[in-house]
mmCIF file of C-alpha atoms and ligand atoms in Angstrom:
data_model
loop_
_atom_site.group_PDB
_atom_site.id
_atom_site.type_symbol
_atom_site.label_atom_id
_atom_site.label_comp_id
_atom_site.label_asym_id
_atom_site.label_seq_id
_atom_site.Cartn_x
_atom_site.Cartn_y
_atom_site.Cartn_z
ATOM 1 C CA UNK S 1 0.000 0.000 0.000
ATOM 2 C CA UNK S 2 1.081 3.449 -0.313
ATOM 3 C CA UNK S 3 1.178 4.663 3.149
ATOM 4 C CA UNK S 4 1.171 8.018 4.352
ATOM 5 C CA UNK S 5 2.770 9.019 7.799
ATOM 6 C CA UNK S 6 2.522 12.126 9.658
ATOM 7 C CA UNK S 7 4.982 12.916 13.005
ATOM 8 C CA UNK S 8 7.427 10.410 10.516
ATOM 9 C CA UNK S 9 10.257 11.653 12.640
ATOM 10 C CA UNK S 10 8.590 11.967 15.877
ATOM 11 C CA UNK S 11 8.696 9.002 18.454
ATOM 12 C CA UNK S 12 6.599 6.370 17.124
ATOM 13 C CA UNK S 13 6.401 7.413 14.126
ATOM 14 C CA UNK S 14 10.762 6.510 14.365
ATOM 15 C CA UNK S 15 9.960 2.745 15.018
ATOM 16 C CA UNK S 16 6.894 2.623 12.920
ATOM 17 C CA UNK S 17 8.353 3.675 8.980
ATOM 18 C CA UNK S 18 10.825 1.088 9.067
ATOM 19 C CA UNK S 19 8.797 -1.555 10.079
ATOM 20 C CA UNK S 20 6.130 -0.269 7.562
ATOM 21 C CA UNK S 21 8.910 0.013 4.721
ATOM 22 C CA UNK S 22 9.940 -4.085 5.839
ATOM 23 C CA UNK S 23 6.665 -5.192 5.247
ATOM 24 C CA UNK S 24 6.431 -3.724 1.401
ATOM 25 C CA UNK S 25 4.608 -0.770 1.941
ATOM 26 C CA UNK S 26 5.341 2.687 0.292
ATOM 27 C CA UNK S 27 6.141 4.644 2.654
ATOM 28 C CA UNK S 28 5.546 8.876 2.668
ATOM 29 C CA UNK S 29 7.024 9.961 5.827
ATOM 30 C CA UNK S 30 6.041 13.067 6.367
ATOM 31 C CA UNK S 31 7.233 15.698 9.373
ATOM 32 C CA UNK S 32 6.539 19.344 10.256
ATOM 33 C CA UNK S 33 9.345 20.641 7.893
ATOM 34 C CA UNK S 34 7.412 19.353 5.150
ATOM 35 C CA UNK S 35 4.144 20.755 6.341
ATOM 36 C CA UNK S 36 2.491 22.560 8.718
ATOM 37 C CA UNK S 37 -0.581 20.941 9.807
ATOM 38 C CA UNK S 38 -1.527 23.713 11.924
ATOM 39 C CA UNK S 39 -2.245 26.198 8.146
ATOM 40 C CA UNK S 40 -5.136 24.318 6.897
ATOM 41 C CA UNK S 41 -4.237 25.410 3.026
ATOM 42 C CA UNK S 42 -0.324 23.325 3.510
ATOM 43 C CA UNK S 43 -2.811 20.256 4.937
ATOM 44 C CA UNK S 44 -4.829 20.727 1.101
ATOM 45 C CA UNK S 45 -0.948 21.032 -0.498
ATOM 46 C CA UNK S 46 -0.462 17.907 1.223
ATOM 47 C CA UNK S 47 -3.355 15.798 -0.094
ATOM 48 C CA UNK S 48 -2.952 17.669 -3.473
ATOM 49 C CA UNK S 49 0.616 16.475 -3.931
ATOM 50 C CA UNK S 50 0.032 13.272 -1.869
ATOM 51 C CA UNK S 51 -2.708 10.296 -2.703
ATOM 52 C CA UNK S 52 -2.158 8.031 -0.048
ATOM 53 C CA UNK S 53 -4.196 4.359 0.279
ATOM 54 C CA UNK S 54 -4.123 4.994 4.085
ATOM 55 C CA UNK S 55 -2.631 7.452 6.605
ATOM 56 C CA UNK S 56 -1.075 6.875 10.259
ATOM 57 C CA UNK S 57 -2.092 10.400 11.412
ATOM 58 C CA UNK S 58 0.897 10.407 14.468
ATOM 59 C CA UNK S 59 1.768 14.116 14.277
ATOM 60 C CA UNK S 60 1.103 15.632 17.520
ATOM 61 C CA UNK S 61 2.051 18.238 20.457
ATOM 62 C CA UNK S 62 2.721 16.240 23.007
ATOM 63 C CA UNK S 63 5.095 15.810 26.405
ATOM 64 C CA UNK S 64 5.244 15.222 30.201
ATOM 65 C CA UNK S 65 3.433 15.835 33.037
ATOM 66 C CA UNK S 66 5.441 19.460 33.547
ATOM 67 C CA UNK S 67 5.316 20.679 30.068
ATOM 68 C CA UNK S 68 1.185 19.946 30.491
ATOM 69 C CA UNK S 69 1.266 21.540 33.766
ATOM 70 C CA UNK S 70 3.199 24.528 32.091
ATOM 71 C CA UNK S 71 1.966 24.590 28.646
ATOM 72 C CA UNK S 72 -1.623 23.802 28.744
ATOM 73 C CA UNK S 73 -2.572 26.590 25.987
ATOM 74 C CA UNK S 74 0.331 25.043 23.478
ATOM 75 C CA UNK S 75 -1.301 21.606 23.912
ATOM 76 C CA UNK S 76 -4.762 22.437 23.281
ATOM 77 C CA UNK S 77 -4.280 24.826 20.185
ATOM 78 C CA UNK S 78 -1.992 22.912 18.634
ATOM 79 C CA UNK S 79 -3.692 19.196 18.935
ATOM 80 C CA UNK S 80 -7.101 21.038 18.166
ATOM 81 C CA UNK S 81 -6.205 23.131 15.170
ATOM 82 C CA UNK S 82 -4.039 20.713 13.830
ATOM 83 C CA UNK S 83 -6.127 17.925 13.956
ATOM 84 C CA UNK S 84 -9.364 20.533 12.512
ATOM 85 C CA UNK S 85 -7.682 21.107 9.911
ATOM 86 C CA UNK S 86 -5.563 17.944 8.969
ATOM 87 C CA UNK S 87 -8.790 15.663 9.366
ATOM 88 C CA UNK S 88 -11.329 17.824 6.745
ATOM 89 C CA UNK S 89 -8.817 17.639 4.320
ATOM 90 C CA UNK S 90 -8.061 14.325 4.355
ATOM 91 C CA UNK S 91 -11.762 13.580 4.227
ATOM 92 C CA UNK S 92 -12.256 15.976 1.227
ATOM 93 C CA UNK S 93 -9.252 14.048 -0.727
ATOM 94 C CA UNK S 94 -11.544 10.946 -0.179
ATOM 95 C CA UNK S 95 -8.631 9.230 2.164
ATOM 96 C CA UNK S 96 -10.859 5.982 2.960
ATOM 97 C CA UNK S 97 -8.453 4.608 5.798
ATOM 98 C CA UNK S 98 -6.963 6.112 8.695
ATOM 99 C CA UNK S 99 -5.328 5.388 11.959
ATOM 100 C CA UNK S 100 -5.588 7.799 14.658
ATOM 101 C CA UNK S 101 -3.494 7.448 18.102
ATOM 102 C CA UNK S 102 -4.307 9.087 21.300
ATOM 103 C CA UNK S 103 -3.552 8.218 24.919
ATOM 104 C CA UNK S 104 -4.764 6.370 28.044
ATOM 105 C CA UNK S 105 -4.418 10.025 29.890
ATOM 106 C CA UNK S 106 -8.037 10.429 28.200
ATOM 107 C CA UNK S 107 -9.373 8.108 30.940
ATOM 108 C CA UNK S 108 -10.650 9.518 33.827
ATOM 109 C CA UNK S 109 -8.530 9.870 37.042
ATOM 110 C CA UNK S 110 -11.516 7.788 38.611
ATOM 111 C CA UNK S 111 -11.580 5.183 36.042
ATOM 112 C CA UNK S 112 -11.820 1.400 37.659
ATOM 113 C CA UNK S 113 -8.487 -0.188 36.757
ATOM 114 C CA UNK S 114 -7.614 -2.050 34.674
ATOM 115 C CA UNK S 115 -9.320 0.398 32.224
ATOM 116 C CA UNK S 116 -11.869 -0.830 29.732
ATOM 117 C CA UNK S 117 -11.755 1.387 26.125
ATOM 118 C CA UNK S 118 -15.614 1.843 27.554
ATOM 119 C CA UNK S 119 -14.334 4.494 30.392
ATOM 120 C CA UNK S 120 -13.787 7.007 27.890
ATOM 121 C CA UNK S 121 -15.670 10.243 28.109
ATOM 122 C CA UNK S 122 -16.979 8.861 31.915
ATOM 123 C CA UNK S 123 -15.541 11.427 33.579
ATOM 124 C CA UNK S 124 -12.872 14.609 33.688
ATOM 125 C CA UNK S 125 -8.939 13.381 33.086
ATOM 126 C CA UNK S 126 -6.354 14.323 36.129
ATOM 127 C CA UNK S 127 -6.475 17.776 36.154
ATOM 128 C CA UNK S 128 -2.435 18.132 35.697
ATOM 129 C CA UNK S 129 -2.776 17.055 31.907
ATOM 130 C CA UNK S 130 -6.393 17.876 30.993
ATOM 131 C CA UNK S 131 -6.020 20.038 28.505
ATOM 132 C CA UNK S 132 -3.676 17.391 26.178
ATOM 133 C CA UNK S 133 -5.723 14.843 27.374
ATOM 134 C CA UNK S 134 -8.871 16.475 26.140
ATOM 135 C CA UNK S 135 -8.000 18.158 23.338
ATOM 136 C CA UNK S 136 -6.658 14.382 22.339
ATOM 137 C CA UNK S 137 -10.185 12.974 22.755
ATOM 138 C CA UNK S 138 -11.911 15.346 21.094
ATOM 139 C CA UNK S 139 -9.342 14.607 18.295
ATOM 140 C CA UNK S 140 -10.583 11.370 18.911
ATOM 141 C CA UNK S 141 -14.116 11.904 18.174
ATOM 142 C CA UNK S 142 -13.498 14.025 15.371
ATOM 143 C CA UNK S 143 -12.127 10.608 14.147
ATOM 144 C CA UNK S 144 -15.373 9.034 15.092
ATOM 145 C CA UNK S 145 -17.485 11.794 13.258
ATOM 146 C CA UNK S 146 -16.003 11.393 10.159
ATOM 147 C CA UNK S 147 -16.104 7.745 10.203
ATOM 148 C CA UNK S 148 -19.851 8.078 10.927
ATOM 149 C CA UNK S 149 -21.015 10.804 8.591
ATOM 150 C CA UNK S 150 -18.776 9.865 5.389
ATOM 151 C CA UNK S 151 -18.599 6.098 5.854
ATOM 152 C CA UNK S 152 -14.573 6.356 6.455
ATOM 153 C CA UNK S 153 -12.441 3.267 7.728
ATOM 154 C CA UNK S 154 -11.018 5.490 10.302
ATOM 155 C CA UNK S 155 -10.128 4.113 13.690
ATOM 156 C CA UNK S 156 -7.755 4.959 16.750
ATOM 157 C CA UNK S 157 -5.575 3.029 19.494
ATOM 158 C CA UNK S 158 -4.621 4.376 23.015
ATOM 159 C CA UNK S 159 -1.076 2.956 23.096
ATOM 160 C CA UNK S 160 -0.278 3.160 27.113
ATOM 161 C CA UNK S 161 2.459 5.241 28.639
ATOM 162 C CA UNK S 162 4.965 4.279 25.840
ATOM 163 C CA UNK S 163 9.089 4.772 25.828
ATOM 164 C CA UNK S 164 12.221 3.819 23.881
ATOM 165 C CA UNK S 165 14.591 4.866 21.646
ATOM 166 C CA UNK S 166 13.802 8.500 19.872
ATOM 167 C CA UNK S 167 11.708 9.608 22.726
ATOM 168 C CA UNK S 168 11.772 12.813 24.410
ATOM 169 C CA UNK S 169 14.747 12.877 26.806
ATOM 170 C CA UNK S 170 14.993 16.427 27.986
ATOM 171 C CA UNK S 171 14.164 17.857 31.082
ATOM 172 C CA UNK S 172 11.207 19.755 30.736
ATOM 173 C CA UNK S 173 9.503 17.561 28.020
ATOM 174 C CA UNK S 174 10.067 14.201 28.852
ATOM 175 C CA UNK S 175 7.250 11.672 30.452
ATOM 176 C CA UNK S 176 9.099 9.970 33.266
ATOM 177 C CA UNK S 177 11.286 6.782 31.868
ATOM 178 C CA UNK S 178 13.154 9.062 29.266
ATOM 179 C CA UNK S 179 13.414 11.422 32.065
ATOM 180 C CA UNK S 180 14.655 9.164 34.325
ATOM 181 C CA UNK S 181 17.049 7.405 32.138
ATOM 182 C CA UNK S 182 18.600 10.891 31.676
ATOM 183 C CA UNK S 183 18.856 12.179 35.402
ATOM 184 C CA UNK S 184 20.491 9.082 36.578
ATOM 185 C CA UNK S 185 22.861 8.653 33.639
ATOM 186 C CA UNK S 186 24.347 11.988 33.892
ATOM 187 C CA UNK S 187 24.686 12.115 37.853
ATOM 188 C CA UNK S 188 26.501 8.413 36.896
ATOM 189 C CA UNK S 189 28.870 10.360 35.074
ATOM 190 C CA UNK S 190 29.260 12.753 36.884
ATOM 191 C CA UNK S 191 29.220 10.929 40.400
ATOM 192 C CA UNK S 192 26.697 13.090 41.916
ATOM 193 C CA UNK S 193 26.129 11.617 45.582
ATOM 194 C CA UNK S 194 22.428 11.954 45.138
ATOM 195 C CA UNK S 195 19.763 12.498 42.583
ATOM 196 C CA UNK S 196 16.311 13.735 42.673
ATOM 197 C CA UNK S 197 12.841 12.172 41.048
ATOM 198 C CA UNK S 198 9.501 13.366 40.719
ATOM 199 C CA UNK S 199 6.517 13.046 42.903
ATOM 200 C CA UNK S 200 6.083 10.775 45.944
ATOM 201 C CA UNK S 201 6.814 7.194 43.901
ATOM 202 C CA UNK S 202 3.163 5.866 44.583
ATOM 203 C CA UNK S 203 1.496 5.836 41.265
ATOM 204 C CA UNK S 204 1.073 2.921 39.069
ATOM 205 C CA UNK S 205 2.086 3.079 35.246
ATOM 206 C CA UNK S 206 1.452 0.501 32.467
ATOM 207 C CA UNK S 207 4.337 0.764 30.134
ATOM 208 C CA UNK S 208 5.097 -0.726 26.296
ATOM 209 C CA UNK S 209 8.179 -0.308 24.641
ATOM 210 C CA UNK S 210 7.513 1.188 21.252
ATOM 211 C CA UNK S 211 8.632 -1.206 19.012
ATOM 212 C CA UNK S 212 5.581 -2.667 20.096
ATOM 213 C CA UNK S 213 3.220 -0.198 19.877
ATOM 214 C CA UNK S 214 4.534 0.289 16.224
ATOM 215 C CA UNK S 215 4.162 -3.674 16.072
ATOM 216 C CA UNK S 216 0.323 -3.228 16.894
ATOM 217 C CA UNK S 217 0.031 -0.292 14.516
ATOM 218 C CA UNK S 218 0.873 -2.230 11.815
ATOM 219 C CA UNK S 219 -1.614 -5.574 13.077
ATOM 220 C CA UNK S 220 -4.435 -2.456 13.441
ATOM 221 C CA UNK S 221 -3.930 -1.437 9.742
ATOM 222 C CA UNK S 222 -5.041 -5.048 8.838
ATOM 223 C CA UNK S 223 -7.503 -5.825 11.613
ATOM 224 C CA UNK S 224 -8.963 -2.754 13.752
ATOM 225 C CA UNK S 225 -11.674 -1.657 11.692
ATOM 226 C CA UNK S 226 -14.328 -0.839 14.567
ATOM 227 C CA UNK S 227 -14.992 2.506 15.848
ATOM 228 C CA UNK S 228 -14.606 1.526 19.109
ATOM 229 C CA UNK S 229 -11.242 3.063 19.948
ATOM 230 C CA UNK S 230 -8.633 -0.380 21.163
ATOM 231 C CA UNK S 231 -6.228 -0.004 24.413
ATOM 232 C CA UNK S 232 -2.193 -0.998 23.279
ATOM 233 C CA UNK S 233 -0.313 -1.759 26.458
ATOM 234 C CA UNK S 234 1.212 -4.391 28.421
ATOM 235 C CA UNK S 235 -1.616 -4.671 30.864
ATOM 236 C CA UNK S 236 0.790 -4.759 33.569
ATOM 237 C CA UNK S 237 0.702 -2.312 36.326
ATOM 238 C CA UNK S 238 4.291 -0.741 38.033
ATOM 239 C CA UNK S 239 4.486 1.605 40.871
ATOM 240 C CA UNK S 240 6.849 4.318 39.766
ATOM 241 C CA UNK S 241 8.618 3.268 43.076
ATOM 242 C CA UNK S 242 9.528 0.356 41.554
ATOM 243 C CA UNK S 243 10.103 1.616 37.535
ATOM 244 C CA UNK S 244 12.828 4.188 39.527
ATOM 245 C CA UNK S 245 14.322 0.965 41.010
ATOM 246 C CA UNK S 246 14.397 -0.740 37.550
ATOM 247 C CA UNK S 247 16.047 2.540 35.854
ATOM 248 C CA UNK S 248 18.365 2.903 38.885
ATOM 249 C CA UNK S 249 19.559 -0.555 38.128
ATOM 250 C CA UNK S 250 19.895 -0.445 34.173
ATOM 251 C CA UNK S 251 21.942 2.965 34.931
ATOM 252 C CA UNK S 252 24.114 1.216 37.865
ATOM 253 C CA UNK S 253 23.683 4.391 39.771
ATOM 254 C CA UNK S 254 24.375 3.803 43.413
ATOM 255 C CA UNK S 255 23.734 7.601 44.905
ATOM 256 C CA UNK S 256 21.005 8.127 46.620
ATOM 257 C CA UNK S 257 17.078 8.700 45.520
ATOM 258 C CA UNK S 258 15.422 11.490 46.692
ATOM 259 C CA UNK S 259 11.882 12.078 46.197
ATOM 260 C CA UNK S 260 10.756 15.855 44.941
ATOM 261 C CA UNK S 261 7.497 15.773 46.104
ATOM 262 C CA UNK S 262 6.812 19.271 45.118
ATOM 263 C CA UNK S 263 6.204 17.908 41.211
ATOM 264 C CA UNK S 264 2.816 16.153 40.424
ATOM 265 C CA UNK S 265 2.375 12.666 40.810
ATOM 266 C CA UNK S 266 -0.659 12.899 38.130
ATOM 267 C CA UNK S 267 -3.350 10.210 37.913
ATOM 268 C CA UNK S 268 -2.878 8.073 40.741
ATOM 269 C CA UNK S 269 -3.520 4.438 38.942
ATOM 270 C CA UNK S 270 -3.128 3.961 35.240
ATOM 271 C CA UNK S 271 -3.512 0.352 34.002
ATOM 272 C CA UNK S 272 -5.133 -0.760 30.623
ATOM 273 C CA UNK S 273 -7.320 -3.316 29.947
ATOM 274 C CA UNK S 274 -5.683 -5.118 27.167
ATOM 275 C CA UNK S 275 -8.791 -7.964 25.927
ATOM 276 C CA UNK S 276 -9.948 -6.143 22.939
ATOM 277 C CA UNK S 277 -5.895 -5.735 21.940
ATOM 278 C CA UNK S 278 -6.010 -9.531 22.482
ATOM 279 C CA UNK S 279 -8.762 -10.729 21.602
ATOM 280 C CA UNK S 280 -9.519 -8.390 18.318
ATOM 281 C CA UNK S 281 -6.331 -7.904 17.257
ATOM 282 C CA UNK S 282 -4.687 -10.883 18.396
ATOM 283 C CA UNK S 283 -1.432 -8.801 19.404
ATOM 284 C CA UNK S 284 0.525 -8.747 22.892
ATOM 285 C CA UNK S 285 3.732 -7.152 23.265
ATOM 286 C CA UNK S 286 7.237 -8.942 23.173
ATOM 287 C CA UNK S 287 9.016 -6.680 25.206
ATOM 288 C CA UNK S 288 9.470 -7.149 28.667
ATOM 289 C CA UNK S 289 10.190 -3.476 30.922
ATOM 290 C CA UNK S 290 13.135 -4.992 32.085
ATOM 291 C CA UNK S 291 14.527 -5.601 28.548
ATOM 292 C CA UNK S 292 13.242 -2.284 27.383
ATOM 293 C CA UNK S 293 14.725 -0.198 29.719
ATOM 294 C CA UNK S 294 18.203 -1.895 28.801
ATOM 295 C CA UNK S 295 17.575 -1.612 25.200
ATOM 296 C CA UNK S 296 16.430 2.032 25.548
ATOM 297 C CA UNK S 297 19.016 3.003 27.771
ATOM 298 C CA UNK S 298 22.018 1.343 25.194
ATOM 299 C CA UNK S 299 20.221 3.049 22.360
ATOM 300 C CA UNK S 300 20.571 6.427 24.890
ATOM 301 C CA UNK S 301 24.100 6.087 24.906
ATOM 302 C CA UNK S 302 25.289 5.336 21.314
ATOM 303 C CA UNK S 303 22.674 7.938 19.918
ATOM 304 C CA UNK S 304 23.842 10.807 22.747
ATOM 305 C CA UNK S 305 24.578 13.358 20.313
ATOM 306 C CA UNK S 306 21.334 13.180 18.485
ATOM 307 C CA UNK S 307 18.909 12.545 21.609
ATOM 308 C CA UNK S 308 16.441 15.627 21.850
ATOM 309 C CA UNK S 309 18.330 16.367 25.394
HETATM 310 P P1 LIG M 401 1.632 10.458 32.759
HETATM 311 O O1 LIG M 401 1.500 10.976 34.172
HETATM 312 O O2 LIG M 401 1.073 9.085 32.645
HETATM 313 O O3 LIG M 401 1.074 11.400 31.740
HETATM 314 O O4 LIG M 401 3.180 10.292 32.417
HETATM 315 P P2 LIG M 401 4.582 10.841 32.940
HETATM 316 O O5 LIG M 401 5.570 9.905 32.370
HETATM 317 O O6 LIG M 401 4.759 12.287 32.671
HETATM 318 O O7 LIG M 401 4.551 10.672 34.556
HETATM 319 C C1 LIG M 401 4.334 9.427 35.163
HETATM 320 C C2 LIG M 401 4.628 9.477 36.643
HETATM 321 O O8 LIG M 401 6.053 9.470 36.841
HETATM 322 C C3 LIG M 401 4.113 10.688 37.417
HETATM 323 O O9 LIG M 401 3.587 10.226 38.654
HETATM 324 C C4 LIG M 401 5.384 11.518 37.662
HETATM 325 O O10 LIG M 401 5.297 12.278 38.857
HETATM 326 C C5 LIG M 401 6.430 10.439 37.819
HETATM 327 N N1 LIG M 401 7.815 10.845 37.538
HETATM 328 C C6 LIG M 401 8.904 10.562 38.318
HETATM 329 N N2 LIG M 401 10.018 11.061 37.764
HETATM 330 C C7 LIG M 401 9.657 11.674 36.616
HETATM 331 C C8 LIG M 401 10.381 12.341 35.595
HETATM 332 O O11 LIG M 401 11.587 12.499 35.623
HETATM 333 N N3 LIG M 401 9.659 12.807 34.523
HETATM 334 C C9 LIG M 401 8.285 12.646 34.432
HETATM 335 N N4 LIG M 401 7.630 13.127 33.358
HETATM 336 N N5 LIG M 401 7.597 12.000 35.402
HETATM 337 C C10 LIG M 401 8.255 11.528 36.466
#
């Protein structure tokens, strides 16, 4: 197929053109230096000089729990406008397939765990991200509208809290394993006696390396055809007590932890329900966290110079 990716260069989309490429496809990999999404006449350049057989629509303003906290305006406008403009376009070109992603933080911070796709839109997501985490709903249902009012093939996945190799590693963007990874590798090298983390260690992550969420992106494009949106994790739950422990380890740090519990823990318990992943798209992820961490942390240091720091 000739496939069509937007955010080509941003984290998933990293892991997901090659992979896409391997299995045959025709691959446009598209970033913001060849558009701007957020000018709704460069999304109609795009579709004019572009006839895609499906699009992974990736492209996105997204980071950590600070940058939300500090940027909440950015992350609306952008996600909203963007996503306005990119979507009508791609439905007036006539693009009959498309694959949306957007993010477990949609869930409410109430939502019974493990959380069932059904939870969505029962409730108000934790207050530190809202405005990402709404703005990537409503992107969501835009998705849903389309599909609905033009008889599209689009669909979306909620990949869980996802890391790896071409994440965001700096300090102000980063969700917490890229973070992490970071803070404890440079106080390694620099034998710093201690080091300090975010929040008070208590809350409970479900992570997947993204190799494997660009694993299930690829199953999806064959097999997720329901509007029902489809949860990508590992279904397994880790305190971030523990994931610190884990990243301490992989680092071989041997200072001392200290919890800042000035920053925001965010939503308290955050585990997917994983039976539709199973079940509809007969996928489950390969990599372990253990495994990931050491894979993510050796890509980290032979790809130093080119990590967004
Ligand atoms: P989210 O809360 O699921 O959107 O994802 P994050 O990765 O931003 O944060 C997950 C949890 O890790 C939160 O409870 C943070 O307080 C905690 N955390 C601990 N250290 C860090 C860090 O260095 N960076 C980030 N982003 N979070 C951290």
């Amino acid at each position: 197929m000739k496939i069509l990716v937007t955010g080509a260069t941003g984290f998933i989309g990293k892991s997901l053109v090659p992979k896409l490429q391997n299995a045959g496809h025709e691959v446009e990999a598209l970033s913001k230096k060849d558009y701007d999404l957020l000018e709704q006449s460069q999304c109609r350049r795009l579709f004019k000089e572009h006839s895609p057989d499906a699009v992974f629509h990736l492209a996105a303003k997204v980071g950590g729990i600070l940058a939300n906290k500090t940027y909440p305006a950015d992350f609306i406008y952008n996600n909203l406008a963007m996503n306005t403009y990119f979507l009508e376009e791609a439905r007036k070109a006539g693009v009959k397939r498309l694959i949306y992603t957007f993010c477990g933080c949609a869930y409410s911070s109430s939502a019974p765990n493990p959380i069932k796709e059904e939870e969505l839109f029962k409730g108000i997501p934790d207050a530190n991200a809202m405005f990402y985490s709404l703005a990537k709903a409503t992107n969501h249902l835009q998705v849903v509208a389309y599909r609905r009012q033009y008889a599209l093939d689009w669909v979306s996945l909620i990949p869980g809290n996802a890391y790896g190799p071409w994440d965001n590693f700096s300090d102000k963007n980063s969700h917490v394993i890229a973070g992490q990874l970071r803070r404890f590798h440079f106080a390694q090298e620099n034998n710093e006696k201690s080091i300090t983390v975010w929040g008070s260690g208590s809350p409970v992550r479900d992570f997947i390396y993204v190799e494997d969420v660009a694993d299930s992106l690829l199953v999806a494009l064959e097999k997720h055809h329901q509007e029902a949106p489809i949860n990508v994790s590992s279904g397994i739950g880790v305190s971030i007590k523990d994931l610190t422990d884990l990243v301490q380890q992989t680092v071989g740090y041997e200072g001392e932890v200290i919890w800042d519990k000035t920053k925001p823990d965010g939503h308290p318990v955050k585990i997917f329900d994983v039976t539709r992943m199973k079940s509809e798209l007969g996928f489950t992820p390969k990599v372990t966290l253990k495994e990931g961490l050491e894979k993510t942390y050796s890509w980290f240091k032979k790809n130093i110079k080119d990590v967004r720091l």
